[in-house]
């Protein structure tokens, strides 16, 4: 939902080429876990529009992920705090992977872990599971770096986010 990211500009598409679902933290609650708007939009895109690709895209300097790391910062925002609970698995995944003290590295690891956790949640949706089983849908995990414009894509084989230009990047 970050206003610094315009999907059509990023992908050089025209209005109407993409079906975009935007929310704070690019969170996709597991099927049946609430957040009907996100779930309904996923179902409509996959079963109704029959999209062939889903890109779950996180981004650098994500305020929602900062809120996950520092829950006191959203204590006065009860709906936001409740929403960010959908990233609990992301935090656990990031903590298991990265034991560094640097807040910048913790945030970067959380952003990447969140993309992977939300893809896992996305796969629990019946319309997504069915399309994946039919081979009519592919899911891609990306992290967009706002400052540089670099996109890192998750590579299932190497279990690593790699810049789309092929440079080596760290594993998660």
Short mmCIF file of C-alpha atoms in Angstrom, two decimals:
data_model
loop_
_atom_site.label_atom_id
_atom_site.label_comp_id
_atom_site.label_asym_id
_atom_site.label_seq_id
_atom_site.Cartn_x
_atom_site.Cartn_y
_atom_site.Cartn_z
CA UNK A 1 0.00 0.00 0.00
CA UNK A 2 3.05 2.27 -0.08
CA UNK A 3 2.48 5.35 -2.22
CA UNK A 4 6.13 5.24 -3.33
CA UNK A 5 5.41 2.13 -5.38
CA UNK A 6 3.31 2.32 -8.53
CA UNK A 7 2.95 -1.22 -9.93
CA UNK A 8 2.16 -0.08 -13.49
CA UNK A 9 5.32 2.06 -13.59
CA UNK A 10 7.42 -0.67 -12.00
CA UNK A 11 6.30 -3.28 -14.53
CA UNK A 12 5.76 -0.91 -17.47
CA UNK A 13 2.14 -1.95 -17.87
CA UNK A 14 -0.96 0.00 -18.75
CA UNK A 15 -3.90 0.63 -16.44
CA UNK A 16 -6.08 -2.47 -16.48
CA UNK A 17 -3.22 -4.89 -17.20
CA UNK A 18 -2.76 -5.75 -13.53
CA UNK A 19 -5.22 -6.69 -10.81
CA UNK A 20 -3.60 -5.12 -7.76
CA UNK A 21 -4.44 -5.90 -4.15
CA UNK A 22 -2.74 -3.48 -1.79
CA UNK A 23 -2.68 -3.47 1.97
CA UNK A 24 -0.33 -2.59 4.80
CA UNK A 25 2.47 -5.14 4.99
CA UNK A 26 1.35 -7.06 1.88
CA UNK A 27 -0.37 -9.43 4.29
CA UNK A 28 -2.51 -12.32 3.07
CA UNK A 29 -4.25 -13.98 5.99
CA UNK A 30 -4.50 -17.74 5.75
CA UNK A 31 -7.83 -18.92 4.36
CA UNK A 32 -10.55 -18.64 6.99
CA UNK A 33 -8.50 -16.33 9.22
CA UNK A 34 -10.58 -13.23 8.52
CA UNK A 35 -9.68 -10.18 6.45
CA UNK A 36 -12.46 -10.85 3.97
CA UNK A 37 -11.47 -8.07 1.59
CA UNK A 38 -8.07 -9.56 0.88
CA UNK A 39 -9.42 -13.11 0.68
CA UNK A 40 -12.32 -12.07 -1.56
CA UNK A 41 -9.95 -10.18 -3.86
CA UNK A 42 -7.62 -13.18 -4.13
CA UNK A 43 -10.54 -15.46 -4.92
CA UNK A 44 -11.93 -13.05 -7.52
CA UNK A 45 -8.53 -12.64 -9.21
CA UNK A 46 -7.77 -16.36 -9.35
CA UNK A 47 -11.19 -17.98 -9.84
CA UNK A 48 -13.03 -15.10 -11.50
CA UNK A 49 -10.38 -13.41 -13.63
CA UNK A 50 -8.17 -16.50 -13.91
CA UNK A 51 -4.91 -14.63 -13.43
CA UNK A 52 -1.91 -16.75 -14.35
CA UNK A 53 0.64 -15.10 -12.07
CA UNK A 54 0.56 -13.66 -8.58
CA UNK A 55 3.44 -11.47 -7.46
CA UNK A 56 3.61 -10.99 -3.73
CA UNK A 57 5.82 -7.92 -3.46
CA UNK A 58 7.31 -6.55 -0.27
CA UNK A 59 9.46 -3.45 -0.22
CA UNK A 60 12.33 -1.87 1.64
CA UNK A 61 11.68 0.53 4.50
CA UNK A 62 8.25 -1.04 5.10
CA UNK A 63 6.38 0.76 7.87
CA UNK A 64 4.18 -2.25 8.58
CA UNK A 65 7.21 -4.47 9.12
CA UNK A 66 8.70 -1.79 11.36
CA UNK A 67 5.49 -2.06 13.36
CA UNK A 68 5.95 -5.84 13.61
CA UNK A 69 9.47 -5.31 14.95
CA UNK A 70 8.35 -2.54 17.32
CA UNK A 71 4.78 -3.25 18.47
CA UNK A 72 4.85 -0.31 20.90
CA UNK A 73 4.94 1.97 17.85
CA UNK A 74 1.44 0.86 16.84
CA UNK A 75 0.01 0.50 20.35
CA UNK A 76 -2.27 3.51 19.78
CA UNK A 77 -3.55 2.01 16.52
CA UNK A 78 -5.60 -1.02 17.59
CA UNK A 79 -6.78 -2.00 14.09
CA UNK A 80 -3.24 -1.79 12.75
CA UNK A 81 -1.89 -3.80 15.68
CA UNK A 82 -4.54 -6.47 15.09
CA UNK A 83 -3.81 -6.56 11.34
CA UNK A 84 -0.07 -6.96 11.92
CA UNK A 85 -0.70 -10.18 13.87
CA UNK A 86 -1.00 -11.76 10.43
CA UNK A 87 2.80 -11.34 10.29
CA UNK A 88 3.54 -13.35 13.46
CA UNK A 89 4.86 -16.28 11.41
CA UNK A 90 7.00 -13.86 9.43
CA UNK A 91 8.62 -12.55 12.60
CA UNK A 92 9.29 -16.09 13.85
CA UNK A 93 10.77 -17.06 10.48
CA UNK A 94 13.02 -14.00 10.42
CA UNK A 95 14.17 -14.49 14.01
CA UNK A 96 15.08 -18.11 13.30
CA UNK A 97 17.14 -17.01 10.31
CA UNK A 98 18.87 -13.90 11.59
CA UNK A 99 20.30 -13.37 15.06
CA UNK A 100 21.98 -10.03 14.29
CA UNK A 101 21.49 -6.93 16.37
CA UNK A 102 21.39 -4.46 13.48
CA UNK A 103 17.90 -3.03 13.15
CA UNK A 104 18.44 -2.52 9.40
CA UNK A 105 19.33 -6.18 8.87
CA UNK A 106 16.45 -7.31 11.09
CA UNK A 107 14.05 -5.25 9.00
CA UNK A 108 15.50 -6.54 5.72
CA UNK A 109 15.25 -10.14 6.93
CA UNK A 110 11.70 -9.61 8.18
CA UNK A 111 10.62 -8.10 4.86
CA UNK A 112 11.95 -11.14 2.99
CA UNK A 113 10.55 -13.62 5.54
CA UNK A 114 7.19 -11.89 5.31
CA UNK A 115 7.03 -12.36 1.54
CA UNK A 116 7.62 -16.10 2.01
CA UNK A 117 5.15 -16.43 4.89
CA UNK A 118 2.45 -14.60 2.97
CA UNK A 119 3.02 -16.88 -0.03
CA UNK A 120 2.50 -19.82 2.32
CA UNK A 121 -0.77 -18.23 3.48
CA UNK A 122 -1.82 -17.53 -0.10
CA UNK A 123 -1.47 -21.23 -0.92
CA UNK A 124 -4.10 -22.07 1.75
CA UNK A 125 -6.83 -20.35 -0.28
CA UNK A 126 -8.88 -22.98 -2.15
CA UNK A 127 -8.94 -21.08 -5.44
CA UNK A 128 -5.14 -20.69 -5.32
CA UNK A 129 -4.54 -24.33 -4.32
CA UNK A 130 -6.76 -25.53 -7.17
CA UNK A 131 -5.09 -23.29 -9.77
CA UNK A 132 -1.64 -24.37 -8.59
CA UNK A 133 -2.70 -28.04 -8.83
CA UNK A 134 -3.98 -27.46 -12.38
CA UNK A 135 -0.73 -25.73 -13.32
CA UNK A 136 -2.56 -22.57 -14.37
CA UNK A 137 -1.05 -20.30 -11.70
CA UNK A 138 2.45 -19.34 -10.65
CA UNK A 139 3.32 -17.41 -7.50
CA UNK A 140 6.35 -15.14 -7.35
CA UNK A 141 7.93 -13.50 -4.30
CA UNK A 142 9.62 -10.16 -4.80
CA UNK A 143 11.19 -7.44 -2.70
CA UNK A 144 11.39 -4.00 -4.26
CA UNK A 145 14.18 -1.72 -3.01
CA UNK A 146 12.73 1.77 -3.14
CA UNK A 147 16.03 3.68 -3.10
CA UNK A 148 17.69 1.78 -5.94
CA UNK A 149 14.73 0.41 -7.89
CA UNK A 150 16.27 -3.08 -7.60
CA UNK A 151 13.89 -6.03 -7.50
CA UNK A 152 14.95 -9.21 -5.74
CA UNK A 153 13.00 -12.31 -6.73
CA UNK A 154 12.82 -15.45 -4.62
CA UNK A 155 14.39 -18.48 -6.27
CA UNK A 156 12.80 -21.73 -5.01
CA UNK A 157 15.76 -23.85 -6.12
CA UNK A 158 18.42 -21.88 -4.26
CA UNK A 159 16.06 -20.72 -1.50
CA UNK A 160 17.43 -17.21 -1.94
CA UNK A 161 16.27 -13.78 -2.99
CA UNK A 162 18.29 -12.78 -6.02
CA UNK A 163 18.36 -9.52 -7.91
CA UNK A 164 16.58 -9.96 -11.21
CA UNK A 165 19.84 -9.09 -12.96
CA UNK A 166 21.35 -12.34 -11.59
CA UNK A 167 23.76 -10.98 -8.98
CA UNK A 168 24.33 -13.27 -6.00
CA UNK A 169 22.33 -12.46 -2.86
CA UNK A 170 21.90 -14.06 0.53
CA UNK A 171 19.82 -17.15 1.29
CA UNK A 172 16.78 -17.27 3.51
#
